[in-house]
Coordinates of C-alpha atoms in Angstrom, one line a residue:
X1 CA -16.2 35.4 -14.1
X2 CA -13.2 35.3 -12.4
X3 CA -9.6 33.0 -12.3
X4 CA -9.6 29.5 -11.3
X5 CA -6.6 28.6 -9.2
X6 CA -4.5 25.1 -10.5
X7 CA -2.5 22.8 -7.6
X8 CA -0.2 20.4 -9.8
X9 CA 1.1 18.3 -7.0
X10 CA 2.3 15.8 -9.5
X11 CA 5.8 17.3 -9.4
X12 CA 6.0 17.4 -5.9
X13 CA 6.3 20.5 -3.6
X14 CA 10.3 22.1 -2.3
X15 CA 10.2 22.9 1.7
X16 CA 13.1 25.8 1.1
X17 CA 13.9 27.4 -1.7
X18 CA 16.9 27.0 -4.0
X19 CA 19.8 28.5 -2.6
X20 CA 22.3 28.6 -5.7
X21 CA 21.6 29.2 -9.2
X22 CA 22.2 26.1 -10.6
X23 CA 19.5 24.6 -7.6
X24 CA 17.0 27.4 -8.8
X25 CA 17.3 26.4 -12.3
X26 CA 17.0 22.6 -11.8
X27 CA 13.5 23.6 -9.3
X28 CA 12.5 26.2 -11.8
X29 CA 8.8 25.2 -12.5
X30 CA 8.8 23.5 -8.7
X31 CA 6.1 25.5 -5.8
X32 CA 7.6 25.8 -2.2
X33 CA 5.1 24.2 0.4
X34 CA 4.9 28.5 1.7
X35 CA 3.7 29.1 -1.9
X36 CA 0.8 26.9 -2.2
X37 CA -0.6 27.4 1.2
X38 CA 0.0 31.1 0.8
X39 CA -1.9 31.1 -2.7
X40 CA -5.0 29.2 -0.9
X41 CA -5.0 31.7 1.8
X42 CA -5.0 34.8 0.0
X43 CA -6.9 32.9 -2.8
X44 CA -9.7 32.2 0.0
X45 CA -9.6 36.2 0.6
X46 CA -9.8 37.1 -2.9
X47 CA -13.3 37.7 -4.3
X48 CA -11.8 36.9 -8.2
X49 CA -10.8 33.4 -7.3
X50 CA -13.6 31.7 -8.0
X51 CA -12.7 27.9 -6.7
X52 CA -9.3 25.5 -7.0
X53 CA -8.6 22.5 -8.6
X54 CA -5.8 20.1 -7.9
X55 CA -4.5 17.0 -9.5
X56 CA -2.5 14.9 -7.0
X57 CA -0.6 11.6 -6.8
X58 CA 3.2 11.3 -9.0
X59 CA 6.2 12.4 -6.3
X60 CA 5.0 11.5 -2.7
X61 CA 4.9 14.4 -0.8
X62 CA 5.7 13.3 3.2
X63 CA 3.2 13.2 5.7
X64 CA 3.6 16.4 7.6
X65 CA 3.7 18.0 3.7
X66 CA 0.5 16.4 3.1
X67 CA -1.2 17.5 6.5
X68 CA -0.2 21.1 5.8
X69 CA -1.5 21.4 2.6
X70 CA -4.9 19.2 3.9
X71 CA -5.2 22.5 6.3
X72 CA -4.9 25.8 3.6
X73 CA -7.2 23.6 1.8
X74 CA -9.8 23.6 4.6
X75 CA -9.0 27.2 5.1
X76 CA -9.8 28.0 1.2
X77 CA -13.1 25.9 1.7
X78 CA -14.6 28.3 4.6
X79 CA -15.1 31.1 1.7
X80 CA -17.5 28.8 0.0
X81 CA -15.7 28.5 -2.9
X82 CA -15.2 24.9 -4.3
X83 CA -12.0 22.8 -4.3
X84 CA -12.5 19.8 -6.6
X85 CA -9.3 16.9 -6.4
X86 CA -8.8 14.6 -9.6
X87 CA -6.3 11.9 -10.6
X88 CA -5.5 9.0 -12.8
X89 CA -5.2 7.0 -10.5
X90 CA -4.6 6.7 -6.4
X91 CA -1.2 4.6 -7.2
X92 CA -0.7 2.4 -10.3
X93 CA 0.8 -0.8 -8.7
X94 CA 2.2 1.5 -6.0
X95 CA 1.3 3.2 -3.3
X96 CA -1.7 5.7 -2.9
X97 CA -2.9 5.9 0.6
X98 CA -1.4 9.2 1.4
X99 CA -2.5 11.4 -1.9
X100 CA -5.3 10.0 -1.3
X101 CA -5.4 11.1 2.2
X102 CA -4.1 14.6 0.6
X103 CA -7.4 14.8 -1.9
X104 CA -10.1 13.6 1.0
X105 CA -9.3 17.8 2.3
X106 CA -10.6 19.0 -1.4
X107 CA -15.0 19.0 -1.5
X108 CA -15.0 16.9 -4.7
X109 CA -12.9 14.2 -5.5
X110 CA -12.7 12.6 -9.4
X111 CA -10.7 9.3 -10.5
X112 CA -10.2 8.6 -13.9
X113 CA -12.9 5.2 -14.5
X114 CA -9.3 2.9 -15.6
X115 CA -8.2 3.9 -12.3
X116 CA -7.6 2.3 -8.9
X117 CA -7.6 3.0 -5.4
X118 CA -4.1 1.4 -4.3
X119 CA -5.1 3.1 -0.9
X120 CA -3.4 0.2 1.3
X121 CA -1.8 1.3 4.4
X122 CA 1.5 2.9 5.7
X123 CA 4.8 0.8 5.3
X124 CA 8.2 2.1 7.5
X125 CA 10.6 0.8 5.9
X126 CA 14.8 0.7 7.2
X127 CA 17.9 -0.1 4.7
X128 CA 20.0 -2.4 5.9
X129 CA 23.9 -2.8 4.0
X130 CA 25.5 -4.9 6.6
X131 CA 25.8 -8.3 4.2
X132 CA 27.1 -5.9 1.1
X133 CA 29.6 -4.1 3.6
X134 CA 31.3 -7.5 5.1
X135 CA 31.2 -9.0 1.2
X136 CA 32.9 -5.4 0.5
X137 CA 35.5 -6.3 3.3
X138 CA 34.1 -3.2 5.1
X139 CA 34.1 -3.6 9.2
X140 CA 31.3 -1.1 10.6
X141 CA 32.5 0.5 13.7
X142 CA 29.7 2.2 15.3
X143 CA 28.9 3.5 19.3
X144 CA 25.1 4.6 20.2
X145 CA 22.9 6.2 22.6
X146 CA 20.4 4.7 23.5
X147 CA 19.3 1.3 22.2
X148 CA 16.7 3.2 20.0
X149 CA 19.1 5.1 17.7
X150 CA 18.9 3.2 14.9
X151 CA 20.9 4.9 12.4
X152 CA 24.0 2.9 12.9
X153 CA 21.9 -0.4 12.7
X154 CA 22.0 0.4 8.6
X155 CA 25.5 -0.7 9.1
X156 CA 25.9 -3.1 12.0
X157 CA 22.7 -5.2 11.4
X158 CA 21.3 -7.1 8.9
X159 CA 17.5 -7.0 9.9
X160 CA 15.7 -4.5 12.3
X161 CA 16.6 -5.0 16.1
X162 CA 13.7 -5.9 18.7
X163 CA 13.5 -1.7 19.8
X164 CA 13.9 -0.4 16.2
X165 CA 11.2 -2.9 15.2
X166 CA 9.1 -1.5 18.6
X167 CA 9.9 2.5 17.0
X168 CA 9.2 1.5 13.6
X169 CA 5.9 -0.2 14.1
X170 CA 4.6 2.7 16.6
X171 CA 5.9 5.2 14.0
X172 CA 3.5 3.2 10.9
X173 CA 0.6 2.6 13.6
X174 CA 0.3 6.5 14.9
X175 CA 0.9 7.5 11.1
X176 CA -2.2 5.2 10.5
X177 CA -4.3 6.4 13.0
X178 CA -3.9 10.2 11.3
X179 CA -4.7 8.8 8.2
X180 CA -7.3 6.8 8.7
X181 CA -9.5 9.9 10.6
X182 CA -8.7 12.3 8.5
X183 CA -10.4 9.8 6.0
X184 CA -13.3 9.1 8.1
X185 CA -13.8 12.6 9.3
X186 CA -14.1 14.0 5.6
X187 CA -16.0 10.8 3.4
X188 CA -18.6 11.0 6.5
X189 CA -17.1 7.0 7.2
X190 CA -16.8 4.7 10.3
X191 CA -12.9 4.6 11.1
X192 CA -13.9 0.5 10.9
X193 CA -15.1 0.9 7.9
X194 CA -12.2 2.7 6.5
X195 CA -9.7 -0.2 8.1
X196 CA -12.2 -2.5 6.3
X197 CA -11.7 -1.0 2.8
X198 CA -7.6 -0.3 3.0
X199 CA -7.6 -4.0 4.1
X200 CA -9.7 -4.8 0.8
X201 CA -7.3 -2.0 -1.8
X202 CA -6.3 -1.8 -4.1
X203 CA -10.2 -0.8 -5.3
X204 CA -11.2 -0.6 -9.0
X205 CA -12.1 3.3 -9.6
X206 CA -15.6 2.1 -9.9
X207 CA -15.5 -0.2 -6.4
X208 CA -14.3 3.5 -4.9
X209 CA -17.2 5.3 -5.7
X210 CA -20.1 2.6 -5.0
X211 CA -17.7 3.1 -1.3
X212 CA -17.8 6.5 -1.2
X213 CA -14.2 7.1 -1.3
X214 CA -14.6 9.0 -4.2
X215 CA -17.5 11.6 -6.0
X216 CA -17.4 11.6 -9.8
X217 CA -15.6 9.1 -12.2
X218 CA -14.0 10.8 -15.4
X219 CA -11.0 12.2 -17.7
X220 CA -9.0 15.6 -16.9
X221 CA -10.7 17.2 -19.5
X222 CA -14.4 16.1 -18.2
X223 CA -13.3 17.7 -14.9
X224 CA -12.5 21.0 -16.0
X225 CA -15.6 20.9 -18.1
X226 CA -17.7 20.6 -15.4
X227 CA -15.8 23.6 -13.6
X228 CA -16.3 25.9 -16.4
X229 CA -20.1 25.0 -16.4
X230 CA -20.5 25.7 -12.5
X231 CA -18.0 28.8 -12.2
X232 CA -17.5 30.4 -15.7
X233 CA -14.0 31.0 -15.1
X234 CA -12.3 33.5 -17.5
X235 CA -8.9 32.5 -16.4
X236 CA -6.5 29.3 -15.0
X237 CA -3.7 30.2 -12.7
X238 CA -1.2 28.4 -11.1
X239 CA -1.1 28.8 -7.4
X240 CA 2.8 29.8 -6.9
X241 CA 2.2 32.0 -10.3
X242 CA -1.0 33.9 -8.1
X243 CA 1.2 34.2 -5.4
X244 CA 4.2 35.2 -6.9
X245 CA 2.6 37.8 -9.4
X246 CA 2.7 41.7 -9.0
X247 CA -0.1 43.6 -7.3
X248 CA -3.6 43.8 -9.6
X249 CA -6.1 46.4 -6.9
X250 CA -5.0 49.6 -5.2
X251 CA -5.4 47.2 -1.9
X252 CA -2.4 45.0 -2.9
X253 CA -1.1 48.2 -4.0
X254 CA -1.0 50.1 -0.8
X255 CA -0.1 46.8 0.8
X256 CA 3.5 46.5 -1.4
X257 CA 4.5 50.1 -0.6
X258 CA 7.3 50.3 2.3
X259 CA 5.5 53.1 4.4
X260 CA 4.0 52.8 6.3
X261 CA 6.6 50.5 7.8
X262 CA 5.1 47.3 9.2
X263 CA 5.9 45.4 11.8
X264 CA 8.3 42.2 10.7
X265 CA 8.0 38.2 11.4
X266 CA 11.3 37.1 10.5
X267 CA 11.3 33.5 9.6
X268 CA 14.9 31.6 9.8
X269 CA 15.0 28.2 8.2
X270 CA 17.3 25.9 9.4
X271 CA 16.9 22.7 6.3
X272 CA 19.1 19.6 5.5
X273 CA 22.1 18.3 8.1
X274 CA 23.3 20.6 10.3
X275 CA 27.1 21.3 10.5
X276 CA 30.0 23.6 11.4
X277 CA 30.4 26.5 8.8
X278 CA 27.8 28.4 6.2
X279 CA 24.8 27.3 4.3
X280 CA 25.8 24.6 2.0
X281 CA 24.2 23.4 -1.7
X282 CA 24.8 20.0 -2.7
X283 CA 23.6 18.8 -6.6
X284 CA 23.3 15.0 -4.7
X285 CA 22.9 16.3 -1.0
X286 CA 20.4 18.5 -1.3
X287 CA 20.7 22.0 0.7
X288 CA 22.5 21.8 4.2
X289 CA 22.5 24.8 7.2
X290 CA 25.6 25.8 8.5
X291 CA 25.9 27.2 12.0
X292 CA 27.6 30.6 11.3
X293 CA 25.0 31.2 9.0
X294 CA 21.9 29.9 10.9
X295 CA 23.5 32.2 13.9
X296 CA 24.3 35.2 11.7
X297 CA 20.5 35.0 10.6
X298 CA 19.3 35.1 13.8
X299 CA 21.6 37.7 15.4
X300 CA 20.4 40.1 13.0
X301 CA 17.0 39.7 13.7
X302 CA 18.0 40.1 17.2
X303 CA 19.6 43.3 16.0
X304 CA 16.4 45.2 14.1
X305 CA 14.3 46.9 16.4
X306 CA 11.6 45.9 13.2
X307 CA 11.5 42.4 14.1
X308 CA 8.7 41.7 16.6
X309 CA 8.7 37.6 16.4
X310 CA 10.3 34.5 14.9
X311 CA 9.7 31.5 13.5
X312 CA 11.9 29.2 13.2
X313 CA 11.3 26.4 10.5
X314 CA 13.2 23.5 10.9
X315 CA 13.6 20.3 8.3
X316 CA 16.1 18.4 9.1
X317 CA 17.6 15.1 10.4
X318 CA 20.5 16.7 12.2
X319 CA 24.2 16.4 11.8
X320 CA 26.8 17.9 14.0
X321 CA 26.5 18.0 17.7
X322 CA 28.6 21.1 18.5
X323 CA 26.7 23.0 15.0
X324 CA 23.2 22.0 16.5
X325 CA 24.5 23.2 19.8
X326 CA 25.9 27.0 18.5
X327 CA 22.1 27.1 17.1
X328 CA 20.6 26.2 20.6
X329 CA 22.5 29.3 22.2
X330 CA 21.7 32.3 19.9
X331 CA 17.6 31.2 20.1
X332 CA 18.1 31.5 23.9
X333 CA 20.2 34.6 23.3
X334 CA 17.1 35.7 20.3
X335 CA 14.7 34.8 23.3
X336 CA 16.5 37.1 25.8
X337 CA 15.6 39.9 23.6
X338 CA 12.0 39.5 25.1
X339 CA 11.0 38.2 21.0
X340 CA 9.0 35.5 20.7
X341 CA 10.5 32.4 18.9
X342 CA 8.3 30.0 17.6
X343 CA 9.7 26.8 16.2
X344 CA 7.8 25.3 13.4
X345 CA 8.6 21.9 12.0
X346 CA 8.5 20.6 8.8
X347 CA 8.6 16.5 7.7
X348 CA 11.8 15.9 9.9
X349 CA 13.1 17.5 12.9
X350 CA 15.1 15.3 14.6
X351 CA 18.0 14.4 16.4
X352 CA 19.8 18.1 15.6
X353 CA 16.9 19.4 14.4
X354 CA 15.1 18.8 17.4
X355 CA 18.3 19.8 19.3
X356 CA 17.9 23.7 17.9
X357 CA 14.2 23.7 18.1
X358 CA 13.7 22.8 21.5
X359 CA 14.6 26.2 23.2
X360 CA 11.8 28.0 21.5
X361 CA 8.7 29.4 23.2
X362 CA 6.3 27.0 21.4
X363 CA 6.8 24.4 19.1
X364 CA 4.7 23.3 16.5
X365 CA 4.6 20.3 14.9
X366 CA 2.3 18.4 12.1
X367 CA 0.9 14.8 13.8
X368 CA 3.0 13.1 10.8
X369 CA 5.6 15.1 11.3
X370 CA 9.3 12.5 12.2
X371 CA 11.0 14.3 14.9
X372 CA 12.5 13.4 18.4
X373 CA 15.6 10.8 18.0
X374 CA 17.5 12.4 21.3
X375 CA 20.0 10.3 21.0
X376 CA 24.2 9.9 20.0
X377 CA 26.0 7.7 17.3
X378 CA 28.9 8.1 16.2
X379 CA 31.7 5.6 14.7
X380 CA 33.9 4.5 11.3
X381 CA 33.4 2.2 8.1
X382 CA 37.2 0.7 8.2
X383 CA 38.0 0.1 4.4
X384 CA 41.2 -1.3 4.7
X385 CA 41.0 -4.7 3.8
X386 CA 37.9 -3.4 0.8
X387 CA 40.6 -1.3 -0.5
X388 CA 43.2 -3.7 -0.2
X389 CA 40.8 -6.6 -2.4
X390 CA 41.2 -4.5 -5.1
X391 CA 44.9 -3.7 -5.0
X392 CA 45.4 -0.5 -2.8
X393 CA 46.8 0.1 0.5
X394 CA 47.7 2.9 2.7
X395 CA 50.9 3.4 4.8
X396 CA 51.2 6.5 7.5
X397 CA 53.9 7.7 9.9
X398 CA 52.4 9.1 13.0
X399 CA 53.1 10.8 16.5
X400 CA 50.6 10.3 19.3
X401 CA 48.8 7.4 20.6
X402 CA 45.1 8.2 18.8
X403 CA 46.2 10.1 15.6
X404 CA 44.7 7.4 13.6
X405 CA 41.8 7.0 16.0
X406 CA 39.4 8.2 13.4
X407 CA 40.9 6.9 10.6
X408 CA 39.1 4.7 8.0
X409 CA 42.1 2.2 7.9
X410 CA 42.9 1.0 11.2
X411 CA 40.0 -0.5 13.9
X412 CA 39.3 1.6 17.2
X413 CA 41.9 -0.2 19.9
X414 CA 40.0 -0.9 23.2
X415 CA 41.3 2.2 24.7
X416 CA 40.1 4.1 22.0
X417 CA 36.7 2.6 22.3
X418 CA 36.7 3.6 25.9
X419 CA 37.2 7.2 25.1
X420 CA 34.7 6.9 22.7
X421 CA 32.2 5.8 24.8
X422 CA 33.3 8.3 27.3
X423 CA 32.0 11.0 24.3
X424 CA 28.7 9.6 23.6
X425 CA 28.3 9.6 27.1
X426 CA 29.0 12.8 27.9
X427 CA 27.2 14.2 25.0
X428 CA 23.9 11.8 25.9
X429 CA 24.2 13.5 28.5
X430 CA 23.9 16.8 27.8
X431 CA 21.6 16.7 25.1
X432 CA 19.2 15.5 28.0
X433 CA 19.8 17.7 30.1
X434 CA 19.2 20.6 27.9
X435 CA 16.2 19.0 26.1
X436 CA 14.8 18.6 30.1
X437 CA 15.3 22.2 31.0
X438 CA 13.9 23.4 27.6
X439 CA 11.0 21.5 28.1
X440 CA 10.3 22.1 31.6
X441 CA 10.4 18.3 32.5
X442 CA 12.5 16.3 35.3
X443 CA 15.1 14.9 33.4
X444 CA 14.5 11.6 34.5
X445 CA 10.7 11.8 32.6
X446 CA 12.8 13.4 29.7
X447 CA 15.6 10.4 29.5
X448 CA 12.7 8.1 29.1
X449 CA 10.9 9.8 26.3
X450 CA 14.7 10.2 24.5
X451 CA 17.2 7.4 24.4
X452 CA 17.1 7.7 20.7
X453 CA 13.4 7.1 20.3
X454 CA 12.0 8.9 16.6
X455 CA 8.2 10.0 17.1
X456 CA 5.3 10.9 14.9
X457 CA 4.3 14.8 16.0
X458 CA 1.0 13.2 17.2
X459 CA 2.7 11.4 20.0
X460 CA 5.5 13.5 21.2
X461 CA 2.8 16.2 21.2
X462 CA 1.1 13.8 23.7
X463 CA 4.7 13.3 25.4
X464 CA 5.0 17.0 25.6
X465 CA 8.2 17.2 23.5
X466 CA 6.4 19.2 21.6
X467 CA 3.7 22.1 22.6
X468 CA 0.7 22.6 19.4
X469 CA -0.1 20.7 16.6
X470 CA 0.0 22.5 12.9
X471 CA 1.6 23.9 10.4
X472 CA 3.4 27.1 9.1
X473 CA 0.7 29.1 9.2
X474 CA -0.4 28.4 12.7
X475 CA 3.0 29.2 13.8
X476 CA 3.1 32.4 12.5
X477 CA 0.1 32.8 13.8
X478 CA 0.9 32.2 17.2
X479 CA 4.0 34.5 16.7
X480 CA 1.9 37.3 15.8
X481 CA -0.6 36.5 19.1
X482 CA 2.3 36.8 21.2
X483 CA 3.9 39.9 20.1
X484 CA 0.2 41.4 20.4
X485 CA 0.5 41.6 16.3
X486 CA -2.8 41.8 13.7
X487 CA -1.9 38.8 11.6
X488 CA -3.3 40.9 8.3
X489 CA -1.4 44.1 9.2
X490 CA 2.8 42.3 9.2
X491 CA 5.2 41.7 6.5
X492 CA 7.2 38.6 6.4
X493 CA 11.0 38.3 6.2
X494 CA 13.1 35.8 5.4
X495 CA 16.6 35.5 7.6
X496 CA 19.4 35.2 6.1
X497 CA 17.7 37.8 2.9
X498 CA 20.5 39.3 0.3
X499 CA 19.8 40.9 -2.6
X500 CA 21.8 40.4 -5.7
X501 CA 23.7 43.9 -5.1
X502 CA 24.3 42.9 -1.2
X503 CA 25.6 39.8 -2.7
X504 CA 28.0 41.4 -4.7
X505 CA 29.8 43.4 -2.6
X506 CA 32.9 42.4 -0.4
X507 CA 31.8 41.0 3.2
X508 CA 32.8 43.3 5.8
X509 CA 32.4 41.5 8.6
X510 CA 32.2 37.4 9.8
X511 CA 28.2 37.9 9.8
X512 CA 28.4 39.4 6.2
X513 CA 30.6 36.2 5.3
X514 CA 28.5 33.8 6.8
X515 CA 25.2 34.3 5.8
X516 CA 26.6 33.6 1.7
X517 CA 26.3 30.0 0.5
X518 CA 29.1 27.8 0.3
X519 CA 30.5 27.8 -3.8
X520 CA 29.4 24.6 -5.6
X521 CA 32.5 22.7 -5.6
X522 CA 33.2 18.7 -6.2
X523 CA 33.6 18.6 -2.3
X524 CA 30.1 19.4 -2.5
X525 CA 29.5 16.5 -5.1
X526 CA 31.5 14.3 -3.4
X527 CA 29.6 14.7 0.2
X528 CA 26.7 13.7 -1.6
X529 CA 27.3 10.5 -3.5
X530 CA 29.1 9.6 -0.2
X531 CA 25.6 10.0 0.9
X532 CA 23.9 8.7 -1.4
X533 CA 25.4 5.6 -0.9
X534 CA 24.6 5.1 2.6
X535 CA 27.6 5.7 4.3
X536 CA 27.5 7.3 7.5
X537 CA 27.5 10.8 7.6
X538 CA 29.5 13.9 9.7
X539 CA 27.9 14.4 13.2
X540 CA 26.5 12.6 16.0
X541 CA 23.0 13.9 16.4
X542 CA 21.3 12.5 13.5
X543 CA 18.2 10.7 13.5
X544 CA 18.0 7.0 11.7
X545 CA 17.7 8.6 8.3
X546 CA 16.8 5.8 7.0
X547 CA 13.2 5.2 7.9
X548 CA 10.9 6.0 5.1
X549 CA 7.4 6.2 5.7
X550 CA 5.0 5.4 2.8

């Protein structure tokens, strides 16, 4: 008798948690990524788990999400105990290759028998708006470095160009590859025979098992049936509610209390675009990291003598140059401290987020993980003549030769578009240089791997851009190895942390300001349908956010 641990990854899975209450509420009954591989560890550990069971496919979860959770699920199957995947089906006229890919880590694998196997490839796909903007009257004004920094080609082009063609296919090919193994490797197939049967999906639920892509054919119910037969299970669980719950032995007991003290792994997210300012929260943007808050964070770990490592777990696509660049300096000035600082990636770090990640002692990075993009683009959608088709205009009085420079009314004169190619230079520039002497490459092998390029982890591991491939847990890990730490005997902190009564009180100080959220405001809801709609948005070192790999 014991409980039987539930993975609903159906809903999909959050990378941070919600950071107002209004996000919290909304991603009430939604896991964090931490949570579910944290509930298969301990799960694997516990001797009253008796086995897991998952149903996958709905939401896609990305690639580097997927390869993460493919590990804790190995890790819960080295105590023996089964881990039996179902579903409905691997995609119903959609796409199913990557849950798919997800369930191939789980022992046991049923599809409902009306089911199919829509397991047929990886796609990379790029928006592009430039016929809706020139119908709009909308005149794109962008500047890039290098020829691979694609984001601005949303704008300025109207199909992919020949380099973001060469990125994107690389991109679906090494994202392939990974799939395609970790297929083979766990249904005991031929990687030519697994090529063979994606090229002949979508497969009849029936066609899947005579393949041995899947195990057992049947409903939910005939599932769990079978379960309570083999394991007798008393109780059902979800994973992040086993995780999350209070202490049940004197063991967990004893390992709650706050004496002895333990040694602490602080871990300092830095999610969404990166810009100037605090932590921000965006209904339609999503969450955002702010630089004073990000560098609060990690001066206080700097500051507690508990502290004996980092991570730092970066997810995002970049945003603001000078932001990304504030970051940068207090990891160097974290690092000085004689801490290590290990930088763990999540689905995208890129652009910026590669920016504040490269300084670290170690990076760690997923094989499906997007990251790279070191690269500049900057520029202006001029509206003028949009605005103007549907009755409005704009008159302004101004002193100095570029006051309008960045204005969205008037086109960049050609001495204007000389100084601004002055600033991508310069900043190309230094976001090689740096990049090369945080890597410990010549910077002439470094400007070749960069020039706006977006990598899977797999190959900028193999580029050395990157140092280990894994997840969160082998970076903390790794931070516990190199602060000479038992990885059983730490307690895990989160950077910025404030408790409702800390967040109460008055700041006293910039630090104390900083590490609060920025109110909800319609700024807030503005940024985000601005997003949402594709225009370009604040800061130079984002990566082309509009690839989607599926």
């Amino acid at each position: 008798m014991g409980t039987l641990l539930e993975l609903d990854l159906t809903r999909g899975v959050l990378e941070t948690p919600p950071a107002s209450p209004i996000a919290a509420f909304r991603a009430r009954h939604l896991p964090t990524l931490r949570e579910l591989v944290a509930a298969l560890r301990k799960g694997a550990r516990d001797d009253s788990v008796v086995g897991v069971v998952a149903h996958v496919g709905g939401p896609r979860l990305s690639l580097a999400q997927v390869q993460e959770l493919r590990e804790a699920v190995a890790d819960f199957r080295t105590s023996g105990k089964p881990a039996v995947a179902w579903t409905e089906s691997f995609g119903e006229s959609g796409q199913g290759t990557v849950p798919y890919y997800l369930a191939t880590a789980f022992d046991e694998i049923w599809v409902q028998p009306s089911g199919d196997l829509a397991i047929t490839g990886v796609t990379v796909q790029a928006v592009f708006i430039r016929g809706a903007l020139d119908k709009a009257g909308v005149i794109p004004q962008f500047g890039k470095r290098r020829e691979y920094k694609t984001a601005a080609d949303t704008f300025t082009e109207r199909e992919m160009t020949a380099p973001a063609r060469e990125m994107a296919s690389r991109l679906a090919e090494s994202a392939y590859e990974q799939i395609v193994e970790g297929i083979a490797v766990r249904r005991r197939l031929d990687t030519a025979r697994v090529r063979e049967l994606v090229d002949s999906a979508p497969l009849a639920a029936q066609a899947g098992l005579d393949a041995g892509l899947v195990d057992r054919l049947g409903y939910r119910s005939d599932v769990y049936d079978e379960l309570e037969k083999q394991l007798q299970y008393d109780d059902r669980l979800l994973a992040e509610r086993y995780i999350r719950r209070g202490p049940r032995t004197l063991d967990e007991v004893r390992k709650t209390l706050p004496w002895p003290q333990k040694p602490l792994v602080a871990v300092v997210r830095v999610t969404g675009g990166i810009s100037v300012g605090r932590n921000s929260n965006s209904p339609m943007g999503g969450p955002g990291s702010g630089s004073d808050t990000v560098g609060a964070a990690l001066r206080a770990v700097a500051a507690n003598d508990h502290v004996k490592a980092v991570v730092l777990r970066v997810d995002s696509p970049g945003g603001s140059y000078v932001a990304s660049d504030a970051i940068r300096n207090e990891v160097l000035r974290l690092r000085s401290t004689g801490r290590p600082v290990i930088a763990s990636m999540g689905g995208v770090a890129a652009s910026g987020g590669y920016f504040v990640a490269m300084p670290a002692d170690v990076i760690v990075a997923q094989p499906g993980t997007i990251t790279g993009s070191i690269g500049v683009l900057t520029g202006k959608g001029v509206v003028r003549d949009a605005l103007g088709r549907i009755g409005i205009s704009r008159e302004a009085v101004s002193e100095g030769a570029n006051a309008e420079m960045f204005s969205a009314q008037e086109e960049f004169t050609d001495e204007q578009w000389a100084r601004l190619e002055e600033i991508l230079d310069r900043i190309y520039k230094d976001f090689v240089a740096k990049a090369a002497q945080d890597r410990g490459l010549p910077e002439d092998r470094l400007e070749s791997l960069a020039r706006g390029r977006v990598w899977t982890g797999a190959d900028a591991h193999s580029h050395k851009l990157i140092d280990e491939l894994g997840g969160f847990q082998h970076a903390l890990t790794l931070a516990c190895n190199r602060a000479g730490l038992d990885r059983d005997e730490i307690a895990v902190t989160s950077a910025p942390h404030r408790n409702l009564l800390s967040q109460l009180k008055a700041p006293t100080t910039t630090d104390d300001l900083a590490v609060s959220a920025v109110p909800l405001t319609l700024d807030g809801l503005t940024t985000g349908l601005y997003s949402a709609l594709g225009l370009p948005p604040a800061g130079v070192l984002r990566m082309p956010f509009s690839w989607e790999i599926s």
